[in-house]
Coordinates of C-alpha atoms in Angstrom, one line a residue:
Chain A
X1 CA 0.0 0.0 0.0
X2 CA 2.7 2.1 1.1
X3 CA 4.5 1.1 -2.1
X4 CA 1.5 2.4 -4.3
X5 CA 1.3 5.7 -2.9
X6 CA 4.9 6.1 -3.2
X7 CA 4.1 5.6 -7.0
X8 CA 1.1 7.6 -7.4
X9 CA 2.8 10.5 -5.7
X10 CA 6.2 10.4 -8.3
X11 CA 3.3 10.5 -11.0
X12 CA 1.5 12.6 -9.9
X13 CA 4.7 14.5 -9.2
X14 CA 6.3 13.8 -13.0
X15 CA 2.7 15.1 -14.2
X16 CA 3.1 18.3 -13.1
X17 CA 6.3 19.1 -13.9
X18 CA 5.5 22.0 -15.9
X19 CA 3.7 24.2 -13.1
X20 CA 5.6 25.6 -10.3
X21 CA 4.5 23.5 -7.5
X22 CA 3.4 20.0 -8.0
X23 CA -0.3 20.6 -6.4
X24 CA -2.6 23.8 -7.0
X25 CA -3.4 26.0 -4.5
X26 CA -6.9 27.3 -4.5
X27 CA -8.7 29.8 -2.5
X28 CA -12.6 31.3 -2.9
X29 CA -12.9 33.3 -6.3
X30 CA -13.6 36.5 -4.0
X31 CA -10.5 36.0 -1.9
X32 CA -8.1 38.8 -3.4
X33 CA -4.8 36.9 -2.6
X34 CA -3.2 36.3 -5.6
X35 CA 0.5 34.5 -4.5
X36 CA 1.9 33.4 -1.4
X37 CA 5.4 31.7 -0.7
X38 CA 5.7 28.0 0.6
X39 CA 6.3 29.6 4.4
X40 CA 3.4 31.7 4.7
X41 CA 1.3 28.5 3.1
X42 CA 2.3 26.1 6.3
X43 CA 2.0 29.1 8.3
X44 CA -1.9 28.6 7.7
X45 CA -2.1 25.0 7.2
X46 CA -0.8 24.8 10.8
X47 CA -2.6 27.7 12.0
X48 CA 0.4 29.8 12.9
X49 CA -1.4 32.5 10.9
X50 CA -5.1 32.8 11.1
X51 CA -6.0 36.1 9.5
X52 CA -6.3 37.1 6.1
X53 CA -5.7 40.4 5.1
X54 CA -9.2 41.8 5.6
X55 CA -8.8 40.6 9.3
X56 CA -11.3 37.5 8.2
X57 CA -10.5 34.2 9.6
X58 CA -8.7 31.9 7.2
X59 CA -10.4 28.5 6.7
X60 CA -7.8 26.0 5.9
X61 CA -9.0 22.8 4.2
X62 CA -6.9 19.4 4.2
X63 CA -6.8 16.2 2.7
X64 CA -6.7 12.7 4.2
X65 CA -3.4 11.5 5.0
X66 CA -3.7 8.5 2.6
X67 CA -3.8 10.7 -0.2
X68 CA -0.6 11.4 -2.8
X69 CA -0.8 15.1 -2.8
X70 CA -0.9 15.5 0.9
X71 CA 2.0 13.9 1.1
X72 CA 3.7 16.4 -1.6
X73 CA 2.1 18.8 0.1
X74 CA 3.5 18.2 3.4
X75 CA 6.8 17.6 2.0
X76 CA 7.1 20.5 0.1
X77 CA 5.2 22.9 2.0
X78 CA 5.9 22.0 5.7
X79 CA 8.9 20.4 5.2
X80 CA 8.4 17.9 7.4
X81 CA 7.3 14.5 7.3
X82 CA 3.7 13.2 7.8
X83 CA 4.4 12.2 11.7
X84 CA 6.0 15.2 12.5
X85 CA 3.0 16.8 11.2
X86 CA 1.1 14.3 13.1
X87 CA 2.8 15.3 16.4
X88 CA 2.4 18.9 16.0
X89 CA -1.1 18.4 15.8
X90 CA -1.5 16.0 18.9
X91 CA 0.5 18.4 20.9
X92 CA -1.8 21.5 19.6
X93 CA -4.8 19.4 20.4
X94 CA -3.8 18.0 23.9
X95 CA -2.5 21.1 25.0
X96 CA -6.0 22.3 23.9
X97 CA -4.1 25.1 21.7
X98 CA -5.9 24.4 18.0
X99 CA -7.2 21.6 16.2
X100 CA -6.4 20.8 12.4
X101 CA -8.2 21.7 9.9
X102 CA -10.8 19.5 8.4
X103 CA -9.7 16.6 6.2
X104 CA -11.7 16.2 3.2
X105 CA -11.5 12.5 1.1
X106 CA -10.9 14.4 -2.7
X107 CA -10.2 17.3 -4.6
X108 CA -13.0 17.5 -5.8
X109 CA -14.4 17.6 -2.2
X110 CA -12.0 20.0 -1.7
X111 CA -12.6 22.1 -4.5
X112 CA -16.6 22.3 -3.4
X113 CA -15.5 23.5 -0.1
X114 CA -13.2 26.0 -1.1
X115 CA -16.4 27.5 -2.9
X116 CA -18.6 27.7 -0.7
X117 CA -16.7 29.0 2.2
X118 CA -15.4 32.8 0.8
X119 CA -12.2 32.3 3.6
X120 CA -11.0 29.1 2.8
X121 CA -7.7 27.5 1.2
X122 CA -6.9 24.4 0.2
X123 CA -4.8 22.1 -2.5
X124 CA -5.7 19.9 -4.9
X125 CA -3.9 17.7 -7.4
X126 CA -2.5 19.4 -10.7
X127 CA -4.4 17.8 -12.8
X128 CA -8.0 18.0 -12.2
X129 CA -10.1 20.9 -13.5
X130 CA -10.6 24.1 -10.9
X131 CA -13.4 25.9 -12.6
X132 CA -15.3 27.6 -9.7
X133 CA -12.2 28.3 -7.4
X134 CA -9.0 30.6 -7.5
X135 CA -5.8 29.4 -8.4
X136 CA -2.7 30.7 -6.2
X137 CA 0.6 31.4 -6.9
X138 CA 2.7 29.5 -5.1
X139 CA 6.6 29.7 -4.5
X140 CA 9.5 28.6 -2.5
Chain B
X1 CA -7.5 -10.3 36.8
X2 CA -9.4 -7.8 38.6
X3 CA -13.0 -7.4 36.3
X4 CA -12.0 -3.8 36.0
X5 CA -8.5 -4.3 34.6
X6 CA -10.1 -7.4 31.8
X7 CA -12.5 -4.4 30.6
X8 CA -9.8 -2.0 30.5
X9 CA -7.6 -4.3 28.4
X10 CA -10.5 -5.6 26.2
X11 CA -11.3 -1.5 26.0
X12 CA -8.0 -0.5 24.7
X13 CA -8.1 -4.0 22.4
X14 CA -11.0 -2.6 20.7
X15 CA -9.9 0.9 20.7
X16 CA -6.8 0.1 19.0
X17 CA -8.1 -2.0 16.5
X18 CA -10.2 0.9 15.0
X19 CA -8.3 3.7 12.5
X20 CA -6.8 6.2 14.7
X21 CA -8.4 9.9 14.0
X22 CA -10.6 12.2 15.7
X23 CA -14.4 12.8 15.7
X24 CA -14.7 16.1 13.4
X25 CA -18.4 17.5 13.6
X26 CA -19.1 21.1 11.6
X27 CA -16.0 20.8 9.2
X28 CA -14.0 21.2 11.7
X29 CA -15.5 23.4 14.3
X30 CA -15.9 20.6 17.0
X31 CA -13.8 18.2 17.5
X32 CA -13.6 15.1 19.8
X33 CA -10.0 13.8 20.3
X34 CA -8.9 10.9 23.1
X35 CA -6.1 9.1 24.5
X36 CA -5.7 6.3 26.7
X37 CA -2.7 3.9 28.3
X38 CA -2.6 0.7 30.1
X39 CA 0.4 -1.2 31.7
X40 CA 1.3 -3.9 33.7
X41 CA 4.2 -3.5 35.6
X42 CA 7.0 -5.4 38.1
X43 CA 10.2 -4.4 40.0
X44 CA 12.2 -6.9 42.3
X45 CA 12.3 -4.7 44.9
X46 CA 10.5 -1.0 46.2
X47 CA 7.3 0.1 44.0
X48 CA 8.1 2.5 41.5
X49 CA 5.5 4.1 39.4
X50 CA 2.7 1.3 38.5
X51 CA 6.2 -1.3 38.9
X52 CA 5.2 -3.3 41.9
X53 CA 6.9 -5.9 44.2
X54 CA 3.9 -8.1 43.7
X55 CA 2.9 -7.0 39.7
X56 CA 0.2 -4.4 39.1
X57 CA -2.0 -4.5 36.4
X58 CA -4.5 -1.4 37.3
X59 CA -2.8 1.2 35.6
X60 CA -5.5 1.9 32.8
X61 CA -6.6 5.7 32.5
X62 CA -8.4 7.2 29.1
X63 CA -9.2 10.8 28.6
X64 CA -11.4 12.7 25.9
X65 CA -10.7 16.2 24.8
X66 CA -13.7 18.5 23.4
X67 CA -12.7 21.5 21.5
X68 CA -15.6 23.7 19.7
X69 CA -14.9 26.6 17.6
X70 CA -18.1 28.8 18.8
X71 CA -17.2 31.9 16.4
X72 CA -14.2 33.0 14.1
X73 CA -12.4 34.4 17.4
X74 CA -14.1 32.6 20.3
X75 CA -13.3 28.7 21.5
X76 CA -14.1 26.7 24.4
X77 CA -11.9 23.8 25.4
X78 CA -12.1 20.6 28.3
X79 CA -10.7 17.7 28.7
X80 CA -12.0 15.0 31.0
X81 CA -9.5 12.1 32.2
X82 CA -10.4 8.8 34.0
X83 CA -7.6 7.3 35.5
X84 CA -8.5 3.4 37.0
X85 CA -5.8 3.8 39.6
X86 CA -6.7 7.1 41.2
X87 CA -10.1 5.9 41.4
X88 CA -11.6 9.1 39.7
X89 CA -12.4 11.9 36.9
X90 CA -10.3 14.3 36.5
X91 CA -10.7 17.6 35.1
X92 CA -7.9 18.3 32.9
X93 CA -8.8 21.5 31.6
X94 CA -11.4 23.7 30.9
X95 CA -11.3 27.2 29.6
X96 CA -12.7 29.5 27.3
X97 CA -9.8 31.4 24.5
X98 CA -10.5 34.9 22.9
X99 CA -8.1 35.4 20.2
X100 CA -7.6 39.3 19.9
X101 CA -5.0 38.1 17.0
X102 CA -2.3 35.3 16.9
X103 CA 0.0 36.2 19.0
X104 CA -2.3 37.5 21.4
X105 CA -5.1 34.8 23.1
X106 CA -6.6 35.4 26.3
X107 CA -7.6 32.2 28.5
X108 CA -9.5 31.7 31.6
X109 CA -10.4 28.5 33.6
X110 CA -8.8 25.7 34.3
X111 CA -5.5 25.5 32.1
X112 CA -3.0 22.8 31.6
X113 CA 0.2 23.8 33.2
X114 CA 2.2 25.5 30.4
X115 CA 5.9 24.0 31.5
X116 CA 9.2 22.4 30.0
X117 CA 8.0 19.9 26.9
X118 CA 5.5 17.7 27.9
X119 CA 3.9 19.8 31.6
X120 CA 0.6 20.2 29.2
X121 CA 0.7 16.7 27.6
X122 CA 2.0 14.4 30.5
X123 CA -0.9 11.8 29.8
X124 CA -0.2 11.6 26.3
X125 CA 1.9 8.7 25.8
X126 CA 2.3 8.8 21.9
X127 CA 4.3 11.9 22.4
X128 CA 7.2 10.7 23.8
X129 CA 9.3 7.2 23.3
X130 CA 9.1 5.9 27.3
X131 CA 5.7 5.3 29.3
X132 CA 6.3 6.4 32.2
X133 CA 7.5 10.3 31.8
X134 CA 10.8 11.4 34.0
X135 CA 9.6 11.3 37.5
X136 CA 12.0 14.5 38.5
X137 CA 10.3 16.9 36.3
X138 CA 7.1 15.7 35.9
X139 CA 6.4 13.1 38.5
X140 CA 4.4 13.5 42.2
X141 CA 6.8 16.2 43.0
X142 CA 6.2 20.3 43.1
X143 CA 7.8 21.1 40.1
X144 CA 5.0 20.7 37.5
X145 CA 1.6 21.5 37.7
X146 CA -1.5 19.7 36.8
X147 CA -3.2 23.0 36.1
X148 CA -3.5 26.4 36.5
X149 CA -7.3 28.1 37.5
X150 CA -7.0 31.5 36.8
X151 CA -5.8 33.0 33.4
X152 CA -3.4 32.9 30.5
X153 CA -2.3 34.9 27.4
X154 CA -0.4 33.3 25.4
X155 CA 0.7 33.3 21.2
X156 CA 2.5 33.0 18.6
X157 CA 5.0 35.6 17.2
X158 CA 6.0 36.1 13.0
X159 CA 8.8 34.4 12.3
X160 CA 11.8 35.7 10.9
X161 CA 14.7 33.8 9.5
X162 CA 13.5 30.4 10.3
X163 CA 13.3 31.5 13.9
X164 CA 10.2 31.0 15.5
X165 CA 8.9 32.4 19.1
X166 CA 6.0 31.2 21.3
X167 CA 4.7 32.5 24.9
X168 CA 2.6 31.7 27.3
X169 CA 2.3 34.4 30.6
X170 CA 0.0 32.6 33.2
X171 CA -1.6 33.5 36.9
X172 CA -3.4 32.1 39.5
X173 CA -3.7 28.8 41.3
X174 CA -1.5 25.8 40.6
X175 CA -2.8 22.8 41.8
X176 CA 0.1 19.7 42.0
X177 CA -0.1 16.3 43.0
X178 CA 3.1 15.4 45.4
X179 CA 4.4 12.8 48.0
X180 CA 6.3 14.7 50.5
X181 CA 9.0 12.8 51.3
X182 CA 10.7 15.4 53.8
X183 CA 8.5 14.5 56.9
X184 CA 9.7 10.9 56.6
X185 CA 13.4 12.1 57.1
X186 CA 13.7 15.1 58.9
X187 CA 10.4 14.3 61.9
X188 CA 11.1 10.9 62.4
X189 CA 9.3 11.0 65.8
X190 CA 6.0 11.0 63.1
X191 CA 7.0 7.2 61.6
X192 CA 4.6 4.8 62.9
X193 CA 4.1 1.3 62.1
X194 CA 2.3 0.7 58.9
X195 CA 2.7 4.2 57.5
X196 CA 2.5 5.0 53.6
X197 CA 3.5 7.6 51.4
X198 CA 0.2 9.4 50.5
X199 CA -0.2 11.0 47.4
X200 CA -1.7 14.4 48.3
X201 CA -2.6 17.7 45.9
X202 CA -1.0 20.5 47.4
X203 CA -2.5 24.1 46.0
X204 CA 0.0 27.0 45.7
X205 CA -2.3 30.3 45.2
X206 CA -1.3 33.2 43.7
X207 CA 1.3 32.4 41.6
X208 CA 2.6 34.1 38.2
X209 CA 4.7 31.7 35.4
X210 CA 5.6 32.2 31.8
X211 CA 7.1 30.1 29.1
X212 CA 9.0 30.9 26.1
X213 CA 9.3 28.4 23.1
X214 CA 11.7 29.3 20.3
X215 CA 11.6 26.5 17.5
X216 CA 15.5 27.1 16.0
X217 CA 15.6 27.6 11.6
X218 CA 17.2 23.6 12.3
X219 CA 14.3 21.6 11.5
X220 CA 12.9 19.8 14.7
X221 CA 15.1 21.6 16.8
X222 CA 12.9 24.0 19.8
X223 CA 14.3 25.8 23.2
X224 CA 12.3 26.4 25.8
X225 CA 12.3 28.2 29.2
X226 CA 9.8 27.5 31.5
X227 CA 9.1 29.1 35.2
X228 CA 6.7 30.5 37.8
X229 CA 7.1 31.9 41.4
X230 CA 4.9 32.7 44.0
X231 CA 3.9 34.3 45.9
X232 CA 2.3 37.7 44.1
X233 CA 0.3 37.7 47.5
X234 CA 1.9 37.6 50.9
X235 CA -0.5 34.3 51.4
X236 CA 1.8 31.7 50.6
X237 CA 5.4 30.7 50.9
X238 CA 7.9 31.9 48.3
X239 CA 8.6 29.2 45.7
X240 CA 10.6 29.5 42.4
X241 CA 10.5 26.9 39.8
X242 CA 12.8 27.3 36.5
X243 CA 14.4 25.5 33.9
X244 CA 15.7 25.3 30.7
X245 CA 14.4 22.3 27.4
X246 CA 16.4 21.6 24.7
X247 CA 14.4 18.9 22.0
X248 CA 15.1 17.4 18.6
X249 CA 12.4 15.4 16.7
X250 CA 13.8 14.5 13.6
X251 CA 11.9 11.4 11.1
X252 CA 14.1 8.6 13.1
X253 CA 16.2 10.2 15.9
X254 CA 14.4 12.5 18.6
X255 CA 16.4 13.0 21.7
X256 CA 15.2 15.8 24.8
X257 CA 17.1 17.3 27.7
X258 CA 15.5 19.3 30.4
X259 CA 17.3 20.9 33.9
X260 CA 14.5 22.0 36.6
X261 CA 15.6 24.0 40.4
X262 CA 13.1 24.0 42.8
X263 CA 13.5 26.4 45.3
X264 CA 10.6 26.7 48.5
X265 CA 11.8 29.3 51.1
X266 CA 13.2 28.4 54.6
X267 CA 11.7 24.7 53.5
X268 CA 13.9 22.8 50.4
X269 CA 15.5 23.0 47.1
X270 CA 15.3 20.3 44.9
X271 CA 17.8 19.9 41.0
X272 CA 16.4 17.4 38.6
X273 CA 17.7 16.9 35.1
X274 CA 16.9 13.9 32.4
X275 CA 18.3 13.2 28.9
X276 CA 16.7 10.6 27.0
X277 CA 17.1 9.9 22.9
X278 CA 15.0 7.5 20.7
X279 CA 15.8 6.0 17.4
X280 CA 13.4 4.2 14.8
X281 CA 15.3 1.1 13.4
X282 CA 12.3 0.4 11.2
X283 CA 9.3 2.4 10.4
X284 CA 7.4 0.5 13.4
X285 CA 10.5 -0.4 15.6
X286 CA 11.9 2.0 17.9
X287 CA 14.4 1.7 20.6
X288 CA 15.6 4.6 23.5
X289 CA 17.4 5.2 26.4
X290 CA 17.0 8.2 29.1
X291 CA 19.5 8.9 32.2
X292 CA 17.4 11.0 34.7
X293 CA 19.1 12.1 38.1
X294 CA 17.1 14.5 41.4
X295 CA 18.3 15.6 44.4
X296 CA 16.6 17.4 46.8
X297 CA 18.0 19.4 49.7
X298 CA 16.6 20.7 53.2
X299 CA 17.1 24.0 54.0
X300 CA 16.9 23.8 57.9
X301 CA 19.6 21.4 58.4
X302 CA 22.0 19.5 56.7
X303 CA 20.6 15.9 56.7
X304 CA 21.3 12.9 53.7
X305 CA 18.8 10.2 52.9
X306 CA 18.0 8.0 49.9
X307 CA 14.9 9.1 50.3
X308 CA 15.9 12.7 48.7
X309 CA 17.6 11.3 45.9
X310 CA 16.8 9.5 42.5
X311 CA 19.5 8.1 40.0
X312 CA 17.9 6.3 36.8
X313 CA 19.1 4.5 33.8
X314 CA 16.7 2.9 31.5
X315 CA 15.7 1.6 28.3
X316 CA 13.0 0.8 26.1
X317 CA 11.8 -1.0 23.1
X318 CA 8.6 0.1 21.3
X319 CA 6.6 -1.1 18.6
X320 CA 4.5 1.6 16.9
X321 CA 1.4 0.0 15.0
X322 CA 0.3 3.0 13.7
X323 CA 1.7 6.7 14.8
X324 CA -1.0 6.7 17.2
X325 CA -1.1 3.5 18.7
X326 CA 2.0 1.7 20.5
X327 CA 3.1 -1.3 22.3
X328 CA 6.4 -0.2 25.0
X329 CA 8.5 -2.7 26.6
X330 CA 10.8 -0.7 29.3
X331 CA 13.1 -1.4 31.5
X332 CA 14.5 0.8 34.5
X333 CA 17.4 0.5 37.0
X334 CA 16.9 3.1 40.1
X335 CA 19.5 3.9 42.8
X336 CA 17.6 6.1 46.0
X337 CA 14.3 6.4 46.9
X338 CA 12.6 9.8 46.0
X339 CA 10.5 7.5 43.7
X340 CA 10.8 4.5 44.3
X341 CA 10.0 3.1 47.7
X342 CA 7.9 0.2 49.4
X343 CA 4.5 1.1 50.4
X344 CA 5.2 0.3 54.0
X345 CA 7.9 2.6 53.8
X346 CA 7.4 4.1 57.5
X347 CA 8.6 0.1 58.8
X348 CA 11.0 0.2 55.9
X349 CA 13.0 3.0 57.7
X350 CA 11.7 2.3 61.4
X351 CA 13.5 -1.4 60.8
X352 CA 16.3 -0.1 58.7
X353 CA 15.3 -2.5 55.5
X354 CA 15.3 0.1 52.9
X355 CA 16.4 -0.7 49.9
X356 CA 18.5 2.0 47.6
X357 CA 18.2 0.3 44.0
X358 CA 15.3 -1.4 42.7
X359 CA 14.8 -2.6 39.1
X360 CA 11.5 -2.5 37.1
X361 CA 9.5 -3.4 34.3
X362 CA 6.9 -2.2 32.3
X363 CA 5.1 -3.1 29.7
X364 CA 2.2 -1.6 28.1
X365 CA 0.4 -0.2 25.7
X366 CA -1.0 3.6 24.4
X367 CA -3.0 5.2 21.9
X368 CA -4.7 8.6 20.7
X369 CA -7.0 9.9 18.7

């Protein structure tokens, strides 16, 4: 199993070559963000950094841990590995600091969130369509 | 098998068996999280911990965390812990958060003791590579807290450069859980036959703390300083508590030092220090070893016993089924008697048959959610 995701993800990751990050990052079509770099996007993923500009709350969106582009996501983003992401969120929860954001089981579930909540952000896969939702610049 | 103990291990059977993640309700907004550990444990000699002389097997304790998200800025928090050995519910915490932004949250109830690197997650064993966590520092002794009622403010600051700093500035009422071993040696005319150690929760009012956390631009690698003092009222006794952490959690190797000084006026001053490191040989596998020493001192009068000092070397060996769920297999070699003692201790020292080293075992298991 372990094996399989292993392969999806270097697909997945040999798919998207062309874009700059191997994952799209989308927000709601009347967010007015336009780029971010790779640090202020774990910033929100881990809820270091709640606010968007307009002081609204920022509604981050995950995926499930099984999926290929979480993993990319996490390595790339967080720099970290999937249990050291883990931990920081046990230690945020039973410490009673934060919980993690939801996890939804697709993009397109994803993508359907992200457009009907005006203060969300999530990722999805490169290679699926995003009509409905803003695409982010994203950079190192 | 005590019909408690069969349902606590059938409990955390059937618990462990299901996939590992918490109860979201509201996309997010509540959210139901859990933990739990049980272990059965042996030692040839004193009791230390839930090692006994004569095995001990009623160790189980499970806990639930609720967290609801009531508006963008507003969250209330509790967790409830059940602990087969104490014979009780405890309220872990239980407070309501206004975040004017994030590095500024206001807190007030009942909040887990912000201290050193696990004083807010002690019952959490999948945070740490040992079961039992170093008795020094976080043990039945008045260093750490098991929770603060009054208020906190507490956040995160930008980081710059790869540098990161956290706070937490706390007051009011820290409630700990100790055995007072300084009656035992310094008023012996109070030893009577058949005397124990009880464990009693000692309140110190009025007191003021903070905590600094400063994750380094080394990945994995945080400092901490942790401390409180009392009193900010002339009510209590003066008491200073402070000490530096130094931790690294890398994918495989994680290793954590901590130095705590006590200090209660015209009473004691205690020193504890640990240093433990863990290493994953496998994905699943995971060995580790810690070296923890405490002394404590009276103030009054110069006066040794083993009773006021704890040297410990041990080792474990973990299997991690899942990141959340883990079998540990430990193994621990004490010299003195600050934790580990027999529970007839008074006729222990009224006989003059106590016993400096003791060795123990434990194995069991934990999980969260």
């Amino acid at each position: 199993m372990t094996g399989l995701r292993l392969i999806s993800a270097l697909l997945l990751a040999g798919a998207t070559s062309a874009n700059a990050a191997p994952f799209y990052v989308v927000v709601n079509e009347a967010n007015s963000i336009s780029s971010l770099s790779y640090g202020e996007l774990s910033d929100l993923f881990l809820k270091k950094s709640s606010s968007w500009a307009d002081g609204s709350l920022v509604e981050p969106v995950d995926q499930r841990e099984s999926s290929p582009v979480r993993e990319i996501f996490t390595r790339n983003v967080h720099r970290k590995s999937e249990a050291a992401v883990r931990a920081f969120w046990q230690l945020r929860i039973f410490s009673g600091r934060d919980i993690p954001p939801p996890e939804k089981g697709s993009d397109a579930e994803v993508i359907a969130y992200v457009r009907n909540n005006p203060n969300a952000i999530g990722y999805v896969s490169a290679d699926i369509s995003t009509a409905g939702v803003k695409v982010v610049a994203v950079h190192p | 098998m005590p019909k408690s103990t069969t349902h606590w291990a059938l409990t955390l059977v059937a618990l462990g068996s299901l996939q590992a993640s918490a109860i979201e309700i509201e996309e997010g907004k509540l959210s139901l999280n859990g933990f739990a550990a049980w272990a059965y444990g042996a030692s040839d000699n004193n009791d230390f911990h839930i090692a006994q002389h004569s095995g001990h097997f009623d160790s189980g304790e499970f806990g639930l965390a609720l967290t609801d998200r009531l508006s963008d800025r507003a969250v209330v928090a509790a967790q409830l812990r059940f602990a087969a050995e104490d014979g009780g519910l405890f309220l872990d915490w239980a407070f309501g958060e206004w975040r004017f932004s994030d590095p500024i949250r206001l807190r007030i109830g009942v909040i887990k003791h912000p201290f050193g690197i696990f004083g807010e997650v002690a019952n959490i064993g999948t945070l740490r590579p040992f079961f039992l966590f170093p008795s020094g520092a976080y043990g039945l002794t008045d260093v750490s807290g098991s929770g603060v009622q009054g208020a906190s403010i507490g956040g995160t600051l930008p980081s710059a450069g790869g540098w990161e700093m956290s706070y937490d500035l706390y007051c009011g009422a820290l409630e700990l859980r100790v055995q007072d071993v300084l009656d035992k040696v310094v008023d012996p005319a109070a030893l009577k036959p058949g005397g124990t150690l009880p464990i009693e929760t000692e309140k110190t009012k009025y007191i003021a703390g903070m905590r600094l956390v400063i994750a380094t631009p080394v990945e994995g690698l945080e400092a901490r300083l942790s401390g409180y003092g009392s009193p900010i009222r002339q009510t209590e006794p003066e008491r200073l508590v402070v000490g530096p952490s130094l931790q690294y959690t890398g994918e495989r190797f994680s290793a954590r030092a901590e130095y705590f000084f006590a200090y209660e006026a015209n009473y004691h001053r205690a020193h504890t220090a640990y240093l433990e490191a863990a290493y994953f040989l496998t994905p699943h596998f995971q060995v580790g070893g810690r070296a923890e020493i405490y002394r404590l001192i009276f103030l009054q009068k110069p006066v040794d016993s083993p009773l006021f000092e704890h040297r410990e070397i041990a080792a474990t060996f973990n299997y991690w089924f899942d990141p959340n769920l883990v079998a540990k297999l430990s193994f621990h070699a004490v010299d003195g008697n600050r934790f580990a003692q027999p529970i007839l201790i008074d006729d222990a020292i009224l006989n003059g048959t106590l016993k400096r080293r003791t060795l123990a075992t434990i194995l069991g298991m934990q999980f969260s959610f």
